[in-house]
Amino acid sequence: MTTNFAVGLSGLSLLTFVAWVCAAGWLGFAGLALYGLAKRKPLLPARDSQTPTDAPPVSVLIPARNEAGRVLARSVRSVLAQDYPRLEVIAVNDRSTDDTEAVLRSIAETDARLHVINGAEPPDGWLGKTYALQQALEASRGSWVLTVDADMLLEKEAVRVAVSRALAFGRDVLTLVPYFEAASFWERVFTPAWMLVLLGAQSSANLDSPKAEPFVAFGGFMLIRREALSRVGDFAAVRADIIEDIRLAGLLKRSGARYRVEHAPNLVGTRMQSGFRDIWSFLTRTMFAAMRYSHALGLVYAFVGYAFVVAPPLVAALCVLKLAAGTSAVWPGALVAPTLMVWAIQVVALVFICRNERIPFAYALTTPLGLALFYTALLSSMLDILRGKGLGWKERRVYRRANPDGR
């Protein structure tokens, strides 16, 4: 019995040490995220600035599939309302089964700058969105191209400010990160957790380095010099990538293109997801892709996430309940401090992010739930691909094979 007790204490000491290491790790990660948040200055509309006389022509590419019931009309009209003088807009109806085409053509009747294309069936090896973008690109003429998602809403200065910024900094690629509207419970649970991950990762990366892989890219508003895009093979270079924006940004950087990310909540906004179903679809199609479809890496990421992100707050709650009940066990007293510290760090970080994202502070308490969505969705998509079910995207199934990235 003495031996078992000693072994138990030894195991508890190791677990307590790991919990304190986890707390220290969270302190560093949250510090990085908050540093990134403090450093991130919103790009302002600059309403009083003038468009350069040598403003380059910009072609806006809008892929749209089954968007009639959302904000498609408002989105396209916000693009056409830009105060940028040299603008053409190419919208591709990507084989929609709703009234997307009718919405687009009704707007085109009132503005000759909007050209509507009925997208063709993608060739083997292409995904629908990338092929829609390629069709739009081939129909365009601008020396700069701007990809815009059909759920994006732009202030009238957005394109002018983006082009001016790209030219002023000598960039070939400029991504504007929008304001993400979060109206439902699950959106408010997910969005702060997502922003925490993005801020922590972006703060630790040197995006100006040509060797640094871009962790943040937003295809919903990505301005690209046509010459730079042509150099990497246009959208054909990412024809089978479900996270085509991040992959394309990486290819562009490696080809020598200069890349910049700007925070622009005053210029662009979107409601990417409108509830749990949309969030789940987004995560299941992107999380495993971010792991480059490596099952080993995915399993490690999920294990580390559950163990060091989700579990500590749950263990802290259990310890508090045990101690309140007057337990004689040793482990609650040993683990309560480091696990409570992990949860407190998570909550404090999320309070600042919630304030920045205009989300009620109370949602900072749901951090474990929001982050658990990431790891659960990752495991779900890994299982679906292993089973040959593939991933769901815009009422289509993609990647119905075991190794989608094995091209």
mmCIF file of C-alpha atoms in Angstrom:
data_model
loop_
_atom_site.group_PDB
_atom_site.id
_atom_site.type_symbol
_atom_site.label_atom_id
_atom_site.label_comp_id
_atom_site.label_asym_id
_atom_site.label_seq_id
_atom_site.Cartn_x
_atom_site.Cartn_y
_atom_site.Cartn_z
ATOM 1 C CA MET A 1 0.000 0.000 0.000
ATOM 2 C CA THR A 2 2.874 2.360 0.825
ATOM 3 C CA THR A 3 4.405 1.670 -2.584
ATOM 4 C CA ASN A 4 1.123 2.387 -4.369
ATOM 5 C CA PHE A 5 0.717 5.601 -2.392
ATOM 6 C CA ALA A 6 4.244 6.706 -3.316
ATOM 7 C CA VAL A 7 3.609 5.904 -6.986
ATOM 8 C CA GLY A 8 0.360 7.871 -6.815
ATOM 9 C CA LEU A 9 2.101 10.888 -5.327
ATOM 10 C CA SER A 10 4.844 10.663 -7.953
ATOM 11 C CA GLY A 11 2.252 10.563 -10.726
ATOM 12 C CA LEU A 12 0.390 13.474 -9.182
ATOM 13 C CA SER A 13 3.601 15.491 -8.952
ATOM 14 C CA LEU A 14 4.268 14.883 -12.635
ATOM 15 C CA LEU A 15 0.689 15.853 -13.543
ATOM 16 C CA THR A 16 0.928 18.992 -11.432
ATOM 17 C CA PHE A 17 4.214 19.923 -13.115
ATOM 18 C CA VAL A 18 2.617 19.442 -16.539
ATOM 19 C CA ALA A 19 -0.325 21.618 -15.465
ATOM 20 C CA TRP A 20 2.029 24.430 -14.432
ATOM 21 C CA VAL A 21 3.917 24.097 -17.728
ATOM 22 C CA CYS A 22 0.562 24.367 -19.497
ATOM 23 C CA ALA A 23 -0.246 27.529 -17.531
ATOM 24 C CA ALA A 24 3.130 29.038 -18.457
ATOM 25 C CA GLY A 25 2.561 28.135 -22.105
ATOM 26 C CA TRP A 26 -0.857 29.769 -22.057
ATOM 27 C CA LEU A 27 0.606 32.878 -20.471
ATOM 28 C CA GLY A 28 3.076 33.165 -23.355
ATOM 29 C CA PHE A 29 0.515 32.413 -26.072
ATOM 30 C CA ALA A 30 -2.077 34.817 -24.654
ATOM 31 C CA GLY A 31 0.640 37.458 -24.361
ATOM 32 C CA LEU A 32 1.466 37.034 -28.050
ATOM 33 C CA ALA A 33 -2.202 37.259 -28.998
ATOM 34 C CA LEU A 34 -2.809 40.395 -26.955
ATOM 35 C CA TYR A 35 0.382 41.949 -28.295
ATOM 36 C CA GLY A 36 -0.880 41.261 -31.815
ATOM 37 C CA LEU A 37 -4.264 42.740 -30.902
ATOM 38 C CA ALA A 38 -2.679 45.901 -29.471
ATOM 39 C CA LYS A 39 -0.373 46.274 -32.487
ATOM 40 C CA ARG A 40 -3.170 45.792 -35.007
ATOM 41 C CA LYS A 41 -4.246 49.260 -36.138
ATOM 42 C CA PRO A 42 -7.452 49.468 -38.152
ATOM 43 C CA LEU A 43 -7.040 50.719 -41.698
ATOM 44 C CA LEU A 44 -9.193 53.841 -41.920
ATOM 45 C CA PRO A 45 -11.379 54.877 -44.862
ATOM 46 C CA ALA A 46 -9.428 58.115 -45.554
ATOM 47 C CA ARG A 47 -12.462 59.748 -47.141
ATOM 48 C CA ASP A 48 -10.589 62.952 -47.892
ATOM 49 C CA SER A 49 -7.785 61.320 -49.898
ATOM 50 C CA GLN A 50 -7.771 61.466 -53.674
ATOM 51 C CA THR A 51 -7.447 58.595 -56.136
ATOM 52 C CA PRO A 52 -4.077 58.708 -57.931
ATOM 53 C CA THR A 53 -4.322 59.906 -61.513
ATOM 54 C CA ASP A 54 -2.407 56.805 -62.625
ATOM 55 C CA ALA A 55 -4.708 54.423 -60.747
ATOM 56 C CA PRO A 56 -4.341 50.933 -62.288
ATOM 57 C CA PRO A 57 -7.417 49.123 -63.615
ATOM 58 C CA VAL A 58 -8.822 46.614 -61.108
ATOM 59 C CA SER A 59 -10.885 43.541 -61.972
ATOM 60 C CA VAL A 60 -13.102 42.312 -59.127
ATOM 61 C CA LEU A 61 -13.750 38.562 -59.265
ATOM 62 C CA ILE A 62 -16.847 37.317 -57.404
ATOM 63 C CA PRO A 63 -17.590 33.563 -57.312
ATOM 64 C CA ALA A 64 -21.164 32.916 -56.185
ATOM 65 C CA ARG A 65 -22.942 29.632 -55.525
ATOM 66 C CA ASN A 66 -26.409 29.485 -53.957
ATOM 67 C CA GLU A 67 -26.074 32.955 -52.442
ATOM 68 C CA ALA A 68 -29.481 34.365 -53.428
ATOM 69 C CA GLY A 69 -30.924 33.963 -49.931
ATOM 70 C CA ARG A 70 -28.060 35.792 -48.234
ATOM 71 C CA VAL A 71 -26.556 39.215 -48.951
ATOM 72 C CA LEU A 72 -25.526 38.666 -52.580
ATOM 73 C CA ALA A 73 -27.372 41.689 -53.965
ATOM 74 C CA ARG A 74 -26.055 44.005 -51.221
ATOM 75 C CA SER A 75 -22.550 42.615 -51.675
ATOM 76 C CA VAL A 76 -22.403 43.144 -55.435
ATOM 77 C CA ARG A 77 -23.942 46.605 -55.168
ATOM 78 C CA SER A 78 -21.375 47.556 -52.523
ATOM 79 C CA VAL A 79 -18.645 46.616 -55.010
ATOM 80 C CA LEU A 80 -20.265 48.622 -57.796
ATOM 81 C CA ALA A 81 -20.642 51.603 -55.431
ATOM 82 C CA GLN A 82 -16.854 51.947 -55.045
ATOM 83 C CA ASP A 83 -15.406 55.400 -55.623
ATOM 84 C CA TYR A 84 -12.511 53.837 -57.544
ATOM 85 C CA PRO A 85 -12.707 54.970 -61.199
ATOM 86 C CA ARG A 86 -11.147 52.066 -63.128
ATOM 87 C CA LEU A 87 -13.188 49.075 -62.065
ATOM 88 C CA GLU A 88 -14.746 46.072 -63.755
ATOM 89 C CA VAL A 89 -16.674 43.362 -61.931
ATOM 90 C CA ILE A 90 -16.846 39.729 -63.072
ATOM 91 C CA ALA A 91 -19.388 37.592 -61.207
ATOM 92 C CA VAL A 92 -19.524 33.855 -61.824
ATOM 93 C CA ASN A 93 -22.708 31.952 -61.093
ATOM 94 C CA ASP A 94 -21.080 28.707 -59.981
ATOM 95 C CA ARG A 95 -23.799 26.262 -61.070
ATOM 96 C CA SER A 96 -26.239 27.501 -58.436
ATOM 97 C CA THR A 97 -29.521 25.719 -57.815
ATOM 98 C CA ASP A 98 -31.274 28.828 -56.483
ATOM 99 C CA ASP A 99 -31.892 32.327 -57.913
ATOM 100 C CA THR A 100 -28.270 33.462 -57.804
ATOM 101 C CA GLU A 101 -28.107 33.962 -61.567
ATOM 102 C CA ALA A 102 -31.328 35.970 -61.609
ATOM 103 C CA VAL A 103 -30.068 38.256 -58.830
ATOM 104 C CA LEU A 104 -26.787 38.865 -60.643
ATOM 105 C CA ARG A 105 -28.380 39.534 -64.031
ATOM 106 C CA SER A 106 -30.940 41.940 -62.586
ATOM 107 C CA ILE A 107 -28.077 44.035 -61.178
ATOM 108 C CA ALA A 108 -26.105 43.775 -64.439
ATOM 109 C CA GLU A 109 -29.030 45.324 -66.298
ATOM 110 C CA THR A 110 -28.503 48.514 -64.298
ATOM 111 C CA ASP A 111 -24.677 48.672 -64.398
ATOM 112 C CA ALA A 112 -22.608 47.810 -67.467
ATOM 113 C CA ARG A 113 -19.480 47.265 -65.355
ATOM 114 C CA LEU A 114 -20.922 43.989 -64.032
ATOM 115 C CA HIS A 115 -20.337 40.990 -66.288
ATOM 116 C CA VAL A 116 -22.123 37.765 -65.345
ATOM 117 C CA ILE A 117 -20.771 34.364 -66.366
ATOM 118 C CA ASN A 118 -22.523 31.047 -65.925
ATOM 119 C CA GLY A 119 -19.795 28.807 -64.589
ATOM 120 C CA ALA A 120 -18.991 25.540 -66.314
ATOM 121 C CA GLU A 121 -18.493 22.167 -64.675
ATOM 122 C CA PRO A 122 -14.934 22.097 -63.313
ATOM 123 C CA PRO A 123 -12.457 19.766 -65.029
ATOM 124 C CA ASP A 124 -10.994 16.838 -63.133
ATOM 125 C CA GLY A 125 -8.725 18.009 -60.347
ATOM 126 C CA TRP A 126 -10.456 21.357 -59.854
ATOM 127 C CA LEU A 127 -12.751 22.489 -57.054
ATOM 128 C CA GLY A 128 -15.769 24.602 -57.904
ATOM 129 C CA LYS A 129 -14.624 27.871 -56.305
ATOM 130 C CA THR A 130 -11.122 27.850 -57.772
ATOM 131 C CA TYR A 131 -12.476 27.073 -61.233
ATOM 132 C CA ALA A 132 -15.041 29.870 -60.894
ATOM 133 C CA LEU A 133 -12.222 32.265 -60.002
ATOM 134 C CA GLN A 134 -10.174 31.072 -62.981
ATOM 135 C CA GLN A 135 -13.109 31.626 -65.349
ATOM 136 C CA ALA A 136 -13.587 35.121 -63.939
ATOM 137 C CA LEU A 137 -9.871 35.838 -64.284
ATOM 138 C CA GLU A 138 -9.819 34.778 -67.938
ATOM 139 C CA ALA A 139 -12.710 37.136 -68.674
ATOM 140 C CA SER A 140 -11.053 40.094 -66.929
ATOM 141 C CA ARG A 141 -8.586 42.702 -68.154
ATOM 142 C CA GLY A 142 -7.318 44.660 -65.140
ATOM 143 C CA SER A 143 -3.642 44.807 -64.204
ATOM 144 C CA TRP A 144 -4.764 44.076 -60.641
ATOM 145 C CA VAL A 145 -7.353 41.480 -59.639
ATOM 146 C CA LEU A 146 -9.395 41.520 -56.462
ATOM 147 C CA THR A 147 -11.124 38.382 -55.201
ATOM 148 C CA VAL A 148 -14.282 39.172 -53.230
ATOM 149 C CA ASP A 149 -16.605 36.637 -51.617
ATOM 150 C CA ALA A 150 -20.320 36.980 -52.279
ATOM 151 C CA ASP A 151 -21.026 37.655 -48.589
ATOM 152 C CA MET A 152 -18.659 40.630 -48.282
ATOM 153 C CA LEU A 153 -19.959 44.161 -47.768
ATOM 154 C CA LEU A 154 -17.603 46.976 -48.778
ATOM 155 C CA GLU A 155 -17.541 50.622 -47.833
ATOM 156 C CA LYS A 156 -17.238 52.811 -50.932
ATOM 157 C CA GLU A 157 -13.571 53.616 -50.213
ATOM 158 C CA ALA A 158 -12.410 50.004 -49.762
ATOM 159 C CA VAL A 159 -10.857 49.390 -53.201
ATOM 160 C CA ARG A 160 -9.298 52.851 -53.409
ATOM 161 C CA VAL A 161 -7.679 52.535 -49.980
ATOM 162 C CA ALA A 162 -6.490 48.975 -50.689
ATOM 163 C CA VAL A 163 -4.878 49.917 -54.022
ATOM 164 C CA SER A 164 -3.281 53.031 -52.505
ATOM 165 C CA ARG A 165 -1.917 50.961 -49.624
ATOM 166 C CA ALA A 166 -0.497 48.283 -51.905
ATOM 167 C CA LEU A 167 1.203 50.854 -54.136
ATOM 168 C CA ALA A 168 2.513 52.906 -51.203
ATOM 169 C CA PHE A 169 4.171 49.871 -49.584
ATOM 170 C CA GLY A 170 5.290 48.323 -52.880
ATOM 171 C CA ARG A 171 3.217 45.155 -52.307
ATOM 172 C CA ASP A 172 2.042 42.663 -54.894
ATOM 173 C CA VAL A 173 -0.592 41.083 -52.641
ATOM 174 C CA LEU A 174 -2.782 42.781 -50.045
ATOM 175 C CA THR A 175 -5.318 41.004 -47.842
ATOM 176 C CA LEU A 176 -7.886 43.023 -45.911
ATOM 177 C CA VAL A 177 -9.218 41.257 -42.815
ATOM 178 C CA PRO A 178 -12.837 42.386 -42.309
ATOM 179 C CA TYR A 179 -15.139 42.863 -39.372
ATOM 180 C CA PHE A 180 -16.767 39.492 -38.670
ATOM 181 C CA GLU A 181 -20.347 39.963 -37.580
ATOM 182 C CA ALA A 182 -21.385 37.511 -34.852
ATOM 183 C CA ALA A 183 -25.101 37.594 -34.085
ATOM 184 C CA SER A 184 -26.009 34.111 -32.824
ATOM 185 C CA PHE A 185 -24.877 32.203 -29.719
ATOM 186 C CA TRP A 186 -22.541 29.849 -31.587
ATOM 187 C CA GLU A 187 -21.023 32.670 -33.647
ATOM 188 C CA ARG A 188 -20.196 34.497 -30.420
ATOM 189 C CA VAL A 189 -18.687 31.344 -28.942
ATOM 190 C CA PHE A 190 -16.613 30.567 -32.032
ATOM 191 C CA THR A 191 -15.428 33.979 -33.270
ATOM 192 C CA PRO A 192 -13.355 35.057 -30.205
ATOM 193 C CA ALA A 193 -11.703 31.624 -29.989
ATOM 194 C CA TRP A 194 -10.897 31.760 -33.704
ATOM 195 C CA MET A 195 -9.463 35.255 -33.400
ATOM 196 C CA LEU A 196 -7.331 34.146 -30.422
ATOM 197 C CA VAL A 197 -5.738 31.427 -32.542
ATOM 198 C CA LEU A 198 -5.186 33.753 -35.511
ATOM 199 C CA LEU A 199 -3.715 36.550 -33.402
ATOM 200 C CA GLY A 200 -1.357 34.234 -31.531
ATOM 201 C CA ALA A 201 -0.097 32.635 -34.729
ATOM 202 C CA GLN A 202 0.174 35.887 -36.689
ATOM 203 C CA SER A 203 2.081 37.631 -33.886
ATOM 204 C CA SER A 204 4.740 34.919 -33.877
ATOM 205 C CA ALA A 205 5.248 35.023 -37.666
ATOM 206 C CA ASN A 206 7.314 37.486 -39.681
ATOM 207 C CA LEU A 207 4.988 38.065 -42.603
ATOM 208 C CA ASP A 208 7.519 40.324 -44.311
ATOM 209 C CA SER A 209 10.011 37.476 -44.567
ATOM 210 C CA PRO A 210 9.850 35.747 -47.978
ATOM 211 C CA LYS A 211 10.474 32.434 -46.190
ATOM 212 C CA ALA A 212 7.600 32.812 -43.710
ATOM 213 C CA GLU A 213 4.499 30.847 -44.663
ATOM 214 C CA PRO A 214 1.412 33.105 -44.411
ATOM 215 C CA PHE A 215 -0.846 31.846 -41.641
ATOM 216 C CA VAL A 216 -3.401 34.574 -42.298
ATOM 217 C CA ALA A 217 -4.897 35.189 -45.719
ATOM 218 C CA PHE A 218 -8.451 36.129 -46.531
ATOM 219 C CA GLY A 219 -9.720 35.325 -49.989
ATOM 220 C CA GLY A 220 -12.856 37.332 -49.255
ATOM 221 C CA PHE A 221 -10.800 40.430 -50.073
ATOM 222 C CA MET A 222 -7.445 39.714 -51.659
ATOM 223 C CA LEU A 223 -5.876 42.223 -54.033
ATOM 224 C CA ILE A 224 -3.229 40.695 -56.322
ATOM 225 C CA ARG A 225 -1.057 42.148 -59.058
ATOM 226 C CA ARG A 226 -1.977 40.189 -62.209
ATOM 227 C CA GLU A 227 1.671 39.770 -63.185
ATOM 228 C CA ALA A 228 2.423 38.126 -59.815
ATOM 229 C CA LEU A 229 -0.604 35.840 -60.110
ATOM 230 C CA SER A 230 0.399 34.828 -63.639
ATOM 231 C CA ARG A 231 3.899 33.989 -62.439
ATOM 232 C CA VAL A 232 2.577 31.206 -60.163
ATOM 233 C CA GLY A 233 0.139 29.818 -62.748
ATOM 234 C CA ASP A 234 -3.030 31.731 -61.831
ATOM 235 C CA PHE A 235 -5.697 29.889 -59.843
ATOM 236 C CA ALA A 236 -4.675 26.623 -61.483
ATOM 237 C CA ALA A 237 -1.839 26.564 -58.954
ATOM 238 C CA VAL A 238 -4.396 25.990 -56.169
ATOM 239 C CA ARG A 239 -7.080 24.275 -58.212
ATOM 240 C CA ALA A 240 -7.650 21.450 -55.713
ATOM 241 C CA ASP A 241 -7.095 23.400 -52.472
ATOM 242 C CA ILE A 242 -10.087 23.962 -50.236
ATOM 243 C CA ILE A 243 -8.164 26.704 -48.395
ATOM 244 C CA GLU A 244 -7.029 28.217 -51.662
ATOM 245 C CA ASP A 245 -6.437 31.694 -50.249
ATOM 246 C CA ILE A 246 -3.751 30.607 -47.755
ATOM 247 C CA ARG A 247 -2.107 28.265 -50.262
ATOM 248 C CA LEU A 248 -2.111 30.959 -52.959
ATOM 249 C CA ALA A 249 -0.611 33.519 -50.583
ATOM 250 C CA GLY A 250 2.167 31.039 -49.794
ATOM 251 C CA LEU A 251 2.899 30.385 -53.469
ATOM 252 C CA LEU A 252 2.924 34.091 -54.248
ATOM 253 C CA LYS A 253 5.370 34.822 -51.425
ATOM 254 C CA ARG A 254 7.694 32.014 -52.442
ATOM 255 C CA SER A 255 7.679 33.357 -56.017
ATOM 256 C CA GLY A 256 8.983 36.700 -54.759
ATOM 257 C CA ALA A 257 5.706 38.613 -54.421
ATOM 258 C CA ARG A 258 5.568 41.024 -51.492
ATOM 259 C CA TYR A 259 2.642 40.280 -49.185
ATOM 260 C CA ARG A 260 0.789 42.399 -46.635
ATOM 261 C CA VAL A 261 -2.147 41.849 -44.267
ATOM 262 C CA GLU A 262 -4.212 44.801 -43.055
ATOM 263 C CA HIS A 263 -6.962 44.898 -40.419
ATOM 264 C CA ALA A 264 -9.859 46.768 -42.024
ATOM 265 C CA PRO A 265 -13.102 46.456 -40.008
ATOM 266 C CA ASN A 266 -14.077 49.993 -41.048
ATOM 267 C CA LEU A 267 -13.782 49.154 -44.745
ATOM 268 C CA VAL A 268 -15.053 45.589 -45.168
ATOM 269 C CA GLY A 269 -17.373 43.344 -43.188
ATOM 270 C CA THR A 270 -19.007 39.959 -43.447
ATOM 271 C CA ARG A 271 -21.152 37.451 -41.627
ATOM 272 C CA MET A 272 -19.404 34.305 -42.776
ATOM 273 C CA GLN A 273 -21.449 31.947 -40.615
ATOM 274 C CA SER A 274 -25.019 32.355 -39.410
ATOM 275 C CA GLY A 275 -25.169 29.535 -36.878
ATOM 276 C CA PHE A 276 -23.716 26.243 -35.707
ATOM 277 C CA ARG A 277 -24.227 24.435 -39.016
ATOM 278 C CA ASP A 278 -22.226 27.023 -40.980
ATOM 279 C CA ILE A 279 -19.455 27.090 -38.361
ATOM 280 C CA TRP A 280 -19.218 23.307 -38.344
ATOM 281 C CA SER A 281 -19.053 23.235 -42.158
ATOM 282 C CA PHE A 282 -16.292 25.860 -42.148
ATOM 283 C CA LEU A 283 -14.194 24.031 -39.571
ATOM 284 C CA THR A 284 -14.610 20.530 -40.985
ATOM 285 C CA ARG A 285 -13.485 21.652 -44.438
ATOM 286 C CA THR A 286 -10.545 23.792 -43.269
ATOM 287 C CA MET A 287 -9.022 22.270 -40.120
ATOM 288 C CA PHE A 288 -7.744 19.062 -41.728
ATOM 289 C CA ALA A 289 -6.664 21.038 -44.798
ATOM 290 C CA ALA A 290 -4.548 23.236 -42.511
ATOM 291 C CA MET A 291 -2.840 20.016 -41.326
ATOM 292 C CA ARG A 292 -2.129 19.261 -45.022
ATOM 293 C CA TYR A 293 -4.226 16.128 -44.607
ATOM 294 C CA SER A 294 -1.648 14.461 -42.385
ATOM 295 C CA HIS A 295 -3.465 12.036 -40.090
ATOM 296 C CA ALA A 296 -0.473 11.870 -37.760
ATOM 297 C CA LEU A 297 -0.271 15.648 -37.445
ATOM 298 C CA GLY A 298 -4.036 15.900 -37.068
ATOM 299 C CA LEU A 299 -4.094 13.377 -34.231
ATOM 300 C CA VAL A 300 -1.237 15.129 -32.435
ATOM 301 C CA TYR A 301 -2.914 18.521 -32.844
ATOM 302 C CA ALA A 302 -6.250 17.209 -31.545
ATOM 303 C CA PHE A 303 -4.629 15.442 -28.573
ATOM 304 C CA VAL A 304 -2.607 18.521 -27.580
ATOM 305 C CA GLY A 305 -5.691 20.695 -27.998
ATOM 306 C CA TYR A 306 -7.932 18.573 -25.809
ATOM 307 C CA ALA A 307 -5.200 18.034 -23.190
ATOM 308 C CA PHE A 308 -3.794 21.534 -22.886
ATOM 309 C CA VAL A 309 -6.639 23.771 -24.055
ATOM 310 C CA VAL A 310 -9.986 22.142 -23.270
ATOM 311 C CA ALA A 311 -9.175 19.880 -20.301
ATOM 312 C CA PRO A 312 -7.611 22.375 -17.819
ATOM 313 C CA PRO A 313 -10.769 24.478 -17.282
ATOM 314 C CA LEU A 314 -12.821 21.296 -16.888
ATOM 315 C CA VAL A 315 -10.317 19.900 -14.383
ATOM 316 C CA ALA A 316 -10.377 23.242 -12.541
ATOM 317 C CA ALA A 317 -14.166 23.101 -12.231
ATOM 318 C CA LEU A 318 -13.978 19.518 -10.948
ATOM 319 C CA CYS A 319 -11.284 20.453 -8.413
ATOM 320 C CA VAL A 320 -13.355 23.352 -7.089
ATOM 321 C CA LEU A 321 -16.398 21.106 -6.701
ATOM 322 C CA LYS A 322 -14.348 18.431 -4.905
ATOM 323 C CA LEU A 323 -12.760 20.945 -2.551
ATOM 324 C CA ALA A 324 -16.138 22.553 -1.829
ATOM 325 C CA ALA A 325 -17.494 19.113 -0.963
ATOM 326 C CA GLY A 326 -14.681 18.621 1.559
ATOM 327 C CA THR A 327 -12.875 15.801 -0.236
ATOM 328 C CA SER A 328 -9.943 14.088 1.455
ATOM 329 C CA ALA A 329 -8.226 13.386 -1.883
ATOM 330 C CA VAL A 330 -4.899 15.093 -2.533
ATOM 331 C CA TRP A 331 -5.191 15.779 -6.263
ATOM 332 C CA PRO A 332 -7.845 18.553 -6.202
ATOM 333 C CA GLY A 333 -5.654 20.736 -3.992
ATOM 334 C CA ALA A 334 -2.598 20.095 -6.149
ATOM 335 C CA LEU A 335 -4.246 20.746 -9.511
ATOM 336 C CA VAL A 336 -6.726 23.513 -8.732
ATOM 337 C CA ALA A 337 -4.232 26.422 -8.892
ATOM 338 C CA PRO A 338 -2.545 25.708 -12.261
ATOM 339 C CA THR A 339 -5.758 24.666 -14.013
ATOM 340 C CA LEU A 340 -7.656 27.697 -12.702
ATOM 341 C CA MET A 341 -4.773 29.834 -13.912
ATOM 342 C CA VAL A 342 -5.102 28.389 -17.426
ATOM 343 C CA TRP A 343 -8.814 29.180 -17.525
ATOM 344 C CA ALA A 344 -8.247 32.670 -16.082
ATOM 345 C CA ILE A 345 -5.649 33.436 -18.770
ATOM 346 C CA GLN A 346 -8.021 32.218 -21.468
ATOM 347 C CA VAL A 347 -10.860 34.349 -20.118
ATOM 348 C CA VAL A 348 -8.749 37.503 -19.769
ATOM 349 C CA ALA A 349 -7.451 37.160 -23.328
ATOM 350 C CA LEU A 350 -10.960 36.570 -24.662
ATOM 351 C CA VAL A 351 -12.352 39.598 -22.790
ATOM 352 C CA PHE A 352 -10.066 41.891 -24.810
ATOM 353 C CA ILE A 353 -10.846 40.066 -28.046
ATOM 354 C CA CYS A 354 -14.604 40.153 -27.374
ATOM 355 C CA ARG A 355 -14.388 43.907 -26.832
ATOM 356 C CA ASN A 356 -12.516 44.302 -30.120
ATOM 357 C CA GLU A 357 -15.028 42.117 -31.998
ATOM 358 C CA ARG A 358 -18.065 43.808 -30.403
ATOM 359 C CA ILE A 359 -19.163 40.629 -28.638
ATOM 360 C CA PRO A 360 -20.587 40.640 -25.060
ATOM 361 C CA PHE A 361 -17.876 39.974 -22.464
ATOM 362 C CA ALA A 362 -19.781 37.005 -21.012
ATOM 363 C CA TYR A 363 -18.773 34.921 -24.029
ATOM 364 C CA ALA A 364 -15.164 34.990 -22.797
ATOM 365 C CA LEU A 365 -16.261 32.365 -20.263
ATOM 366 C CA THR A 366 -17.075 29.933 -23.085
ATOM 367 C CA THR A 367 -13.461 29.653 -24.292
ATOM 368 C CA PRO A 368 -13.149 25.859 -23.747
ATOM 369 C CA LEU A 369 -16.351 25.281 -25.725
ATOM 370 C CA GLY A 370 -15.261 27.495 -28.602
ATOM 371 C CA LEU A 371 -11.821 25.907 -28.866
ATOM 372 C CA ALA A 372 -13.234 22.387 -28.507
ATOM 373 C CA LEU A 373 -15.089 22.992 -31.783
ATOM 374 C CA PHE A 374 -11.732 23.140 -33.597
ATOM 375 C CA TYR A 375 -10.436 19.778 -32.410
ATOM 376 C CA THR A 376 -13.774 17.971 -32.695
ATOM 377 C CA ALA A 377 -14.275 19.243 -36.240
ATOM 378 C CA LEU A 378 -10.734 18.181 -37.118
ATOM 379 C CA LEU A 379 -11.353 14.615 -35.942
ATOM 380 C CA SER A 380 -14.701 14.535 -37.725
ATOM 381 C CA SER A 381 -13.215 15.600 -41.073
ATOM 382 C CA MET A 382 -10.342 13.108 -40.690
ATOM 383 C CA LEU A 383 -12.881 10.337 -40.127
ATOM 384 C CA ASP A 384 -15.100 11.433 -43.024
ATOM 385 C CA ILE A 385 -12.169 11.383 -45.454
ATOM 386 C CA LEU A 386 -10.977 7.999 -44.183
ATOM 387 C CA ARG A 387 -14.487 6.624 -44.733
ATOM 388 C CA GLY A 388 -14.575 8.022 -48.274
ATOM 389 C CA LYS A 389 -17.444 10.361 -47.379
ATOM 390 C CA GLY A 390 -15.436 13.486 -48.170
ATOM 391 C CA LEU A 391 -16.170 17.010 -46.973
ATOM 392 C CA GLY A 392 -19.281 19.124 -47.465
ATOM 393 C CA TRP A 393 -18.976 22.520 -49.169
ATOM 394 C CA LYS A 394 -21.767 24.516 -50.782
ATOM 395 C CA GLU A 395 -24.101 21.518 -51.078
ATOM 396 C CA ARG A 396 -21.305 19.501 -52.719
ATOM 397 C CA ARG A 397 -19.042 16.709 -51.492
ATOM 398 C CA VAL A 398 -15.315 17.090 -52.133
ATOM 399 C CA TYR A 399 -12.213 15.048 -51.302
ATOM 400 C CA ARG A 400 -13.877 11.641 -51.438
ATOM 401 C CA ARG A 401 -10.552 9.911 -51.101
ATOM 402 C CA ALA A 402 -8.121 9.129 -48.325
ATOM 403 C CA ASN A 403 -5.344 11.565 -49.285
ATOM 404 C CA PRO A 404 -6.727 14.778 -50.782
ATOM 405 C CA ASP A 405 -3.355 16.507 -50.716
ATOM 406 C CA GLY A 406 -1.515 13.762 -52.535
ATOM 407 C CA ARG A 407 -1.221 15.516 -55.880
#
